[in-house]
PDB file of C-alpha atoms in Angstrom:
ATOM      1  CA  UNK A   1       7.706 -27.842 -11.247  1.00  0.00           C
ATOM      2  CA  UNK A   2       9.292 -26.336  -7.939  1.00  0.00           C
ATOM      3  CA  UNK A   3       7.376 -23.351  -6.672  1.00  0.00           C
ATOM      4  CA  UNK A   4       8.530 -20.093  -4.926  1.00  0.00           C
ATOM      5  CA  UNK A   5       7.073 -17.907  -2.610  1.00  0.00           C
ATOM      6  CA  UNK A   6       7.437 -14.011  -2.145  1.00  0.00           C
ATOM      7  CA  UNK A   7       5.736 -11.337  -0.105  1.00  0.00           C
ATOM      8  CA  UNK A   8       3.339  -9.006  -2.271  1.00  0.00           C
ATOM      9  CA  UNK A   9       5.199  -6.057  -1.594  1.00  0.00           C
ATOM     10  CA  UNK A  10       7.939  -4.646   0.731  1.00  0.00           C
ATOM     11  CA  UNK A  11       8.953  -0.892   1.127  1.00  0.00           C
ATOM     12  CA  UNK A  12      12.424   0.638   1.810  1.00  0.00           C
ATOM     13  CA  UNK A  13      13.880   3.938   2.411  1.00  0.00           C
ATOM     14  CA  UNK A  14      16.442   5.300   0.152  1.00  0.00           C
ATOM     15  CA  UNK A  15      20.101   4.565   0.605  1.00  0.00           C
ATOM     16  CA  UNK A  16      19.228   1.714   2.815  1.00  0.00           C
ATOM     17  CA  UNK A  17      19.682  -1.934   2.220  1.00  0.00           C
ATOM     18  CA  UNK A  18      16.934  -4.048   1.124  1.00  0.00           C
ATOM     19  CA  UNK A  19      16.554  -7.677   2.209  1.00  0.00           C
ATOM     20  CA  UNK A  20      14.203  -9.546  -0.279  1.00  0.00           C
ATOM     21  CA  UNK A  21      13.053 -12.891   0.880  1.00  0.00           C
ATOM     22  CA  UNK A  22      12.187 -16.144  -1.352  1.00  0.00           C
ATOM     23  CA  UNK A  23      11.062 -19.473  -0.049  1.00  0.00           C
ATOM     24  CA  UNK A  24      11.372 -22.587  -2.380  1.00  0.00           C
ATOM     25  CA  UNK A  25      10.716 -25.499   0.072  1.00  0.00           C
ATOM     26  CA  UNK A  26      10.385 -27.963  -2.671  1.00  0.00           C
ATOM     27  CA  UNK A  27      13.726 -27.068  -4.163  1.00  0.00           C
ATOM     28  CA  UNK A  28      15.854 -29.955  -5.908  1.00  0.00           C
ATOM     29  CA  UNK A  29      19.524 -30.355  -5.633  1.00  0.00           C
ATOM     30  CA  UNK A  30      19.898 -29.350  -9.198  1.00  0.00           C
ATOM     31  CA  UNK A  31      17.496 -26.136  -9.190  1.00  0.00           C
ATOM     32  CA  UNK A  32      19.203 -22.893  -9.858  1.00  0.00           C
ATOM     33  CA  UNK A  33      17.864 -19.650  -8.354  1.00  0.00           C
ATOM     34  CA  UNK A  34      17.285 -16.836 -10.367  1.00  0.00           C
ATOM     35  CA  UNK A  35      16.520 -13.251  -9.635  1.00  0.00           C
ATOM     36  CA  UNK A  36      14.887 -10.871 -12.384  1.00  0.00           C
ATOM     37  CA  UNK A  37      13.391  -7.643 -11.977  1.00  0.00           C
ATOM     38  CA  UNK A  38      10.860  -5.560 -13.900  1.00  0.00           C
ATOM     39  CA  UNK A  39      10.717  -1.945 -13.808  1.00  0.00           C
ATOM     40  CA  UNK A  40       7.156  -0.065 -14.615  1.00  0.00           C
ATOM     41  CA  UNK A  41       6.431  -0.566 -18.070  1.00  0.00           C
ATOM     42  CA  UNK A  42       9.457  -2.519 -19.252  1.00  0.00           C
ATOM     43  CA  UNK A  43      10.476  -5.961 -19.749  1.00  0.00           C
ATOM     44  CA  UNK A  44      12.279  -8.092 -16.882  1.00  0.00           C
ATOM     45  CA  UNK A  45      15.814  -7.689 -16.528  1.00  0.00           C
ATOM     46  CA  UNK A  46      18.300 -10.051 -15.042  1.00  0.00           C
ATOM     47  CA  UNK A  47      19.653  -9.551 -11.482  1.00  0.00           C
ATOM     48  CA  UNK A  48      21.701 -12.530 -10.390  1.00  0.00           C
ATOM     49  CA  UNK A  49      21.512 -16.268  -9.906  1.00  0.00           C
ATOM     50  CA  UNK A  50      23.058 -19.044  -7.785  1.00  0.00           C
ATOM     51  CA  UNK A  51      23.311 -22.699  -6.814  1.00  0.00           C
ATOM     52  CA  UNK A  52      24.540 -23.249  -3.298  1.00  0.00           C
ATOM     53  CA  UNK A  53      27.101 -20.372  -2.491  1.00  0.00           C
ATOM     54  CA  UNK A  54      26.319 -16.773  -1.856  1.00  0.00           C
ATOM     55  CA  UNK A  55      26.730 -14.737  -5.120  1.00  0.00           C
ATOM     56  CA  UNK A  56      27.737 -11.054  -5.657  1.00  0.00           C
ATOM     57  CA  UNK A  57      27.569  -8.824  -8.608  1.00  0.00           C
ATOM     58  CA  UNK A  58      27.488  -5.138  -9.249  1.00  0.00           C
ATOM     59  CA  UNK A  59      23.758  -5.116  -8.596  1.00  0.00           C
ATOM     60  CA  UNK A  60      23.075  -7.427  -5.727  1.00  0.00           C
ATOM     61  CA  UNK A  61      23.929 -10.188  -3.653  1.00  0.00           C
ATOM     62  CA  UNK A  62      22.302 -13.503  -3.244  1.00  0.00           C
ATOM     63  CA  UNK A  63      22.181 -14.946  -0.055  1.00  0.00           C
ATOM     64  CA  UNK A  64      21.191 -18.739   0.119  1.00  0.00           C
ATOM     65  CA  UNK A  65      20.176 -20.822   2.960  1.00  0.00           C
ATOM     66  CA  UNK A  66      22.351 -23.742   3.937  1.00  0.00           C
ATOM     67  CA  UNK A  67      19.351 -26.096   3.353  1.00  0.00           C
ATOM     68  CA  UNK A  68      18.479 -24.222  -0.011  1.00  0.00           C
ATOM     69  CA  UNK A  69      15.137 -24.024   1.082  1.00  0.00           C
ATOM     70  CA  UNK A  70      14.938 -20.158   1.030  1.00  0.00           C
ATOM     71  CA  UNK A  71      17.030 -17.394  -0.295  1.00  0.00           C
ATOM     72  CA  UNK A  72      17.640 -13.672   0.010  1.00  0.00           C
ATOM     73  CA  UNK A  73      18.183 -10.743  -2.579  1.00  0.00           C
ATOM     74  CA  UNK A  74      20.149  -8.131  -1.095  1.00  0.00           C
ATOM     75  CA  UNK A  75      20.216  -4.601  -2.354  1.00  0.00           C
ATOM     76  CA  UNK A  76      23.277  -2.938  -0.662  1.00  0.00           C
ATOM     77  CA  UNK A  77      21.915   0.514  -1.009  1.00  0.00           C
ATOM     78  CA  UNK A  78      18.386   1.203  -2.544  1.00  0.00           C
ATOM     79  CA  UNK A  79      17.701   4.066  -4.942  1.00  0.00           C
ATOM     80  CA  UNK A  80      14.613   5.328  -6.117  1.00  0.00           C
ATOM     81  CA  UNK A  81      15.620   3.374  -9.732  1.00  0.00           C
ATOM     82  CA  UNK A  82      15.251   0.081  -7.797  1.00  0.00           C
ATOM     83  CA  UNK A  83      11.684   0.391  -7.446  1.00  0.00           C
ATOM     84  CA  UNK A  84      10.447  -2.527  -9.314  1.00  0.00           C
ATOM     85  CA  UNK A  85       9.006  -5.827  -9.002  1.00  0.00           C
ATOM     86  CA  UNK A  86      11.160  -8.451  -8.074  1.00  0.00           C
ATOM     87  CA  UNK A  87      10.710 -12.156  -8.924  1.00  0.00           C
ATOM     88  CA  UNK A  88      12.642 -15.376  -7.546  1.00  0.00           C
ATOM     89  CA  UNK A  89      12.624 -18.369  -9.974  1.00  0.00           C
ATOM     90  CA  UNK A  90      13.728 -21.881  -9.997  1.00  0.00           C
ATOM     91  CA  UNK A  91      15.334 -23.209 -12.905  1.00  0.00           C
ATOM     92  CA  UNK A  92      16.307 -27.076 -13.271  1.00  0.00           C
ATOM     93  CA  UNK A  93      19.280 -27.917 -15.016  1.00  0.00           C
ATOM     94  CA  UNK A  94      18.122 -29.602 -18.109  1.00  0.00           C
ATOM     95  CA  UNK A  95      14.798 -28.124 -18.175  1.00  0.00           C
ATOM     96  CA  UNK A  96      13.990 -25.121 -20.774  1.00  0.00           C
ATOM     97  CA  UNK A  97      11.280 -23.355 -18.609  1.00  0.00           C
ATOM     98  CA  UNK A  98      11.252 -20.435 -16.626  1.00  0.00           C
ATOM     99  CA  UNK A  99       8.131 -20.060 -14.260  1.00  0.00           C
ATOM    100  CA  UNK A 100       7.515 -16.596 -12.869  1.00  0.00           C
ATOM    101  CA  UNK A 101       5.460 -16.368  -9.810  1.00  0.00           C
ATOM    102  CA  UNK A 102       3.737 -12.822  -8.942  1.00  0.00           C
ATOM    103  CA  UNK A 103       7.031 -11.273  -7.441  1.00  0.00           C
ATOM    104  CA  UNK A 104       7.541  -8.804  -4.892  1.00  0.00           C
ATOM    105  CA  UNK A 105       6.772  -5.176  -5.709  1.00  0.00           C
ATOM    106  CA  UNK A 106       9.300  -3.062  -3.905  1.00  0.00           C
ATOM    107  CA  UNK A 107       8.694   0.643  -3.063  1.00  0.00           C
ATOM    108  CA  UNK A 108      11.485   3.018  -2.262  1.00  0.00           C
ATOM    109  CA  UNK A 109      10.866   6.401  -0.497  1.00  0.00           C
ATOM    110  CA  UNK A 110      12.777   9.175  -0.488  1.00  0.00           C
TER     111      UNK A 110
ATOM    112  CA  UNK B   1      24.149  -5.091 -30.740  1.00  0.00           C
ATOM    113  CA  UNK B   2      20.523  -4.192 -30.758  1.00  0.00           C
ATOM    114  CA  UNK B   3      19.911  -6.959 -28.193  1.00  0.00           C
ATOM    115  CA  UNK B   4      16.148  -8.502 -28.445  1.00  0.00           C
ATOM    116  CA  UNK B   5      13.769  -6.291 -30.653  1.00  0.00           C
ATOM    117  CA  UNK B   6      10.081  -6.930 -31.058  1.00  0.00           C
ATOM    118  CA  UNK B   7       7.573  -5.587 -33.402  1.00  0.00           C
ATOM    119  CA  UNK B   8       5.145  -3.792 -33.258  1.00  0.00           C
ATOM    120  CA  UNK B   9       5.027  -2.162 -30.025  1.00  0.00           C
ATOM    121  CA  UNK B  10       1.324  -1.731 -30.034  1.00  0.00           C
ATOM    122  CA  UNK B  11      -1.553  -3.334 -31.941  1.00  0.00           C
ATOM    123  CA  UNK B  12      -5.352  -3.638 -31.660  1.00  0.00           C
ATOM    124  CA  UNK B  13      -7.160  -6.483 -33.219  1.00  0.00           C
ATOM    125  CA  UNK B  14     -10.609  -7.680 -33.628  1.00  0.00           C
ATOM    126  CA  UNK B  15     -11.789 -10.958 -32.388  1.00  0.00           C
ATOM    127  CA  UNK B  16     -11.036 -13.711 -34.936  1.00  0.00           C
ATOM    128  CA  UNK B  17      -8.290 -11.766 -36.881  1.00  0.00           C
ATOM    129  CA  UNK B  18      -4.820 -13.634 -36.960  1.00  0.00           C
ATOM    130  CA  UNK B  19      -1.501 -11.689 -36.290  1.00  0.00           C
ATOM    131  CA  UNK B  20       2.168 -12.440 -36.256  1.00  0.00           C
ATOM    132  CA  UNK B  21       4.491 -10.942 -33.402  1.00  0.00           C
ATOM    133  CA  UNK B  22       8.131 -10.675 -34.667  1.00  0.00           C
ATOM    134  CA  UNK B  23      10.917 -10.998 -32.354  1.00  0.00           C
ATOM    135  CA  UNK B  24      14.705 -10.960 -33.361  1.00  0.00           C
ATOM    136  CA  UNK B  25      17.692 -11.155 -31.597  1.00  0.00           C
ATOM    137  CA  UNK B  26      21.518 -10.426 -32.667  1.00  0.00           C
ATOM    138  CA  UNK B  27      23.505 -12.091 -30.189  1.00  0.00           C
ATOM    139  CA  UNK B  28      23.411 -15.466 -31.663  1.00  0.00           C
ATOM    140  CA  UNK B  29      21.571 -17.039 -28.420  1.00  0.00           C
ATOM    141  CA  UNK B  30      20.367 -20.653 -28.941  1.00  0.00           C
ATOM    142  CA  UNK B  31      17.299 -20.307 -26.159  1.00  0.00           C
ATOM    143  CA  UNK B  32      14.613 -18.036 -27.039  1.00  0.00           C
ATOM    144  CA  UNK B  33      10.923 -17.819 -25.572  1.00  0.00           C
ATOM    145  CA  UNK B  34       7.774 -16.023 -25.459  1.00  0.00           C
ATOM    146  CA  UNK B  35       5.714 -14.682 -22.479  1.00  0.00           C
ATOM    147  CA  UNK B  36       2.366 -12.955 -21.790  1.00  0.00           C
ATOM    148  CA  UNK B  37       1.596 -10.900 -19.047  1.00  0.00           C
ATOM    149  CA  UNK B  38      -1.722  -9.809 -17.933  1.00  0.00           C
ATOM    150  CA  UNK B  39      -2.255  -6.710 -15.788  1.00  0.00           C
ATOM    151  CA  UNK B  40      -0.915  -7.213 -12.262  1.00  0.00           C
ATOM    152  CA  UNK B  41       0.147 -10.484 -13.053  1.00  0.00           C
ATOM    153  CA  UNK B  42       3.704 -12.226 -13.484  1.00  0.00           C
ATOM    154  CA  UNK B  43       4.806 -13.500 -16.633  1.00  0.00           C
ATOM    155  CA  UNK B  44       3.697 -16.992 -18.144  1.00  0.00           C
ATOM    156  CA  UNK B  45       5.615 -18.873 -20.686  1.00  0.00           C
ATOM    157  CA  UNK B  46       3.899 -19.601 -23.835  1.00  0.00           C
ATOM    158  CA  UNK B  47       6.628 -21.167 -26.106  1.00  0.00           C
ATOM    159  CA  UNK B  48      10.207 -21.414 -26.310  1.00  0.00           C
ATOM    160  CA  UNK B  49      12.986 -22.857 -28.427  1.00  0.00           C
ATOM    161  CA  UNK B  50      16.043 -24.393 -27.820  1.00  0.00           C
ATOM    162  CA  UNK B  51      17.497 -23.668 -31.307  1.00  0.00           C
ATOM    163  CA  UNK B  52      16.638 -23.443 -34.896  1.00  0.00           C
ATOM    164  CA  UNK B  53      14.047 -25.779 -35.854  1.00  0.00           C
ATOM    165  CA  UNK B  54      13.479 -26.781 -32.258  1.00  0.00           C
ATOM    166  CA  UNK B  55      10.119 -25.568 -30.234  1.00  0.00           C
ATOM    167  CA  UNK B  56       8.286 -26.755 -27.485  1.00  0.00           C
ATOM    168  CA  UNK B  57       5.204 -25.834 -25.413  1.00  0.00           C
ATOM    169  CA  UNK B  58       5.370 -23.580 -22.207  1.00  0.00           C
ATOM    170  CA  UNK B  59       2.817 -23.114 -19.624  1.00  0.00           C
ATOM    171  CA  UNK B  60      -0.155 -21.604 -21.972  1.00  0.00           C
ATOM    172  CA  UNK B  61       0.435 -22.382 -25.479  1.00  0.00           C
ATOM    173  CA  UNK B  62      -3.159 -22.738 -26.736  1.00  0.00           C
ATOM    174  CA  UNK B  63      -4.185 -20.059 -29.404  1.00  0.00           C
ATOM    175  CA  UNK B  64      -0.408 -19.299 -30.387  1.00  0.00           C
ATOM    176  CA  UNK B  65       1.968 -21.014 -32.802  1.00  0.00           C
ATOM    177  CA  UNK B  66       5.848 -20.422 -33.291  1.00  0.00           C
ATOM    178  CA  UNK B  67       8.291 -21.515 -35.726  1.00  0.00           C
ATOM    179  CA  UNK B  68      12.299 -21.013 -35.686  1.00  0.00           C
ATOM    180  CA  UNK B  69      13.894 -21.149 -38.805  1.00  0.00           C
ATOM    181  CA  UNK B  70      16.778 -19.123 -38.150  1.00  0.00           C
ATOM    182  CA  UNK B  71      18.703 -18.569 -34.946  1.00  0.00           C
ATOM    183  CA  UNK B  72      17.968 -14.921 -34.635  1.00  0.00           C
ATOM    184  CA  UNK B  73      13.969 -14.870 -35.463  1.00  0.00           C
ATOM    185  CA  UNK B  74      11.465 -16.308 -33.217  1.00  0.00           C
ATOM    186  CA  UNK B  75       7.958 -15.230 -34.432  1.00  0.00           C
ATOM    187  CA  UNK B  76       4.498 -15.816 -32.255  1.00  0.00           C
ATOM    188  CA  UNK B  77       1.511 -16.139 -34.334  1.00  0.00           C
ATOM    189  CA  UNK B  78      -1.858 -15.755 -33.114  1.00  0.00           C
ATOM    190  CA  UNK B  79      -4.314 -18.029 -35.048  1.00  0.00           C
ATOM    191  CA  UNK B  80      -7.813 -16.425 -34.390  1.00  0.00           C
ATOM    192  CA  UNK B  81      -7.330 -13.471 -31.730  1.00  0.00           C
ATOM    193  CA  UNK B  82      -9.688 -13.794 -28.681  1.00  0.00           C
ATOM    194  CA  UNK B  83     -10.305 -10.850 -26.142  1.00  0.00           C
ATOM    195  CA  UNK B  84      -8.641 -13.349 -23.567  1.00  0.00           C
ATOM    196  CA  UNK B  85      -5.404 -12.655 -25.524  1.00  0.00           C
ATOM    197  CA  UNK B  86      -5.406  -9.089 -24.548  1.00  0.00           C
ATOM    198  CA  UNK B  87      -1.940  -8.747 -22.604  1.00  0.00           C
ATOM    199  CA  UNK B  88       1.580  -7.834 -23.075  1.00  0.00           C
ATOM    200  CA  UNK B  89       3.891 -10.069 -24.779  1.00  0.00           C
ATOM    201  CA  UNK B  90       7.449 -10.273 -24.018  1.00  0.00           C
ATOM    202  CA  UNK B  91       9.948 -12.363 -26.193  1.00  0.00           C
ATOM    203  CA  UNK B  92      13.295 -12.996 -24.503  1.00  0.00           C
ATOM    204  CA  UNK B  93      16.821 -14.955 -25.446  1.00  0.00           C
ATOM    205  CA  UNK B  94      19.542 -16.544 -23.695  1.00  0.00           C
ATOM    206  CA  UNK B  95      22.999 -17.952 -24.625  1.00  0.00           C
ATOM    207  CA  UNK B  96      21.799 -21.355 -23.536  1.00  0.00           C
ATOM    208  CA  UNK B  97      18.897 -22.712 -21.745  1.00  0.00           C
ATOM    209  CA  UNK B  98      19.145 -21.825 -17.989  1.00  0.00           C
ATOM    210  CA  UNK B  99      21.563 -18.766 -18.486  1.00  0.00           C
ATOM    211  CA  UNK B 100      20.554 -15.030 -18.197  1.00  0.00           C
ATOM    212  CA  UNK B 101      17.680 -14.182 -20.172  1.00  0.00           C
ATOM    213  CA  UNK B 102      17.511 -10.906 -21.964  1.00  0.00           C
ATOM    214  CA  UNK B 103      13.672  -9.451 -22.511  1.00  0.00           C
ATOM    215  CA  UNK B 104      12.600  -7.197 -25.464  1.00  0.00           C
ATOM    216  CA  UNK B 105      10.646  -4.407 -24.658  1.00  0.00           C
ATOM    217  CA  UNK B 106       7.186  -6.082 -25.236  1.00  0.00           C
ATOM    218  CA  UNK B 107       4.051  -5.745 -27.813  1.00  0.00           C
ATOM    219  CA  UNK B 108       0.964  -4.496 -26.182  1.00  0.00           C
ATOM    220  CA  UNK B 109      -1.737  -6.324 -27.581  1.00  0.00           C
ATOM    221  CA  UNK B 110      -5.643  -5.524 -27.611  1.00  0.00           C
ATOM    222  CA  UNK B 111      -8.337  -7.785 -28.850  1.00  0.00           C
ATOM    223  CA  UNK B 112     -11.819  -6.246 -29.111  1.00  0.00           C
TER     224      UNK B 112
END
């Protein structure tokens, strides 16, 4: 199964943009890139996903490198409520499994 | 919609006891799955189902059984609880495999 690599932790100031990186050098052509986040004492929450093109939604943007070996989750204006663990996951079309890594713990300072 | 519900929220078991963690969703989702999360770790997939009557193993299936007799329900059964199964258990569902997953609030299980 394809693996992802993320920094253990990152820190940001409130109201500033945050760029959360993810490396996935063994990604295959049919792997989707998914991002979830987990707030303290809660279940994971879907953030965004994409295949090749950059994606935007109300929560975040996903920038995917041209070779697809890395991606970046962008929170445009961090708030204290964005403090969470962010997971980058690869999912192959036709496979039914999600593998979560250890994720990046984002700390947002007021 | 209630989304994904899990019961109980907390449970303490003695080693060797069995129990069933309940999971239900009211979104008519095909895909359902169970994860466990140990302290300070990411989630690990236990079992999953792509529809009623169809289940398969995930990353850490040993010591757990599942069944899927209806679209709505996906119970997880611990056969003979062990301290190594102390964890937080999350159930999730999605419309189809690979789409956005919705997670329940979790069940915190302690085995003594």
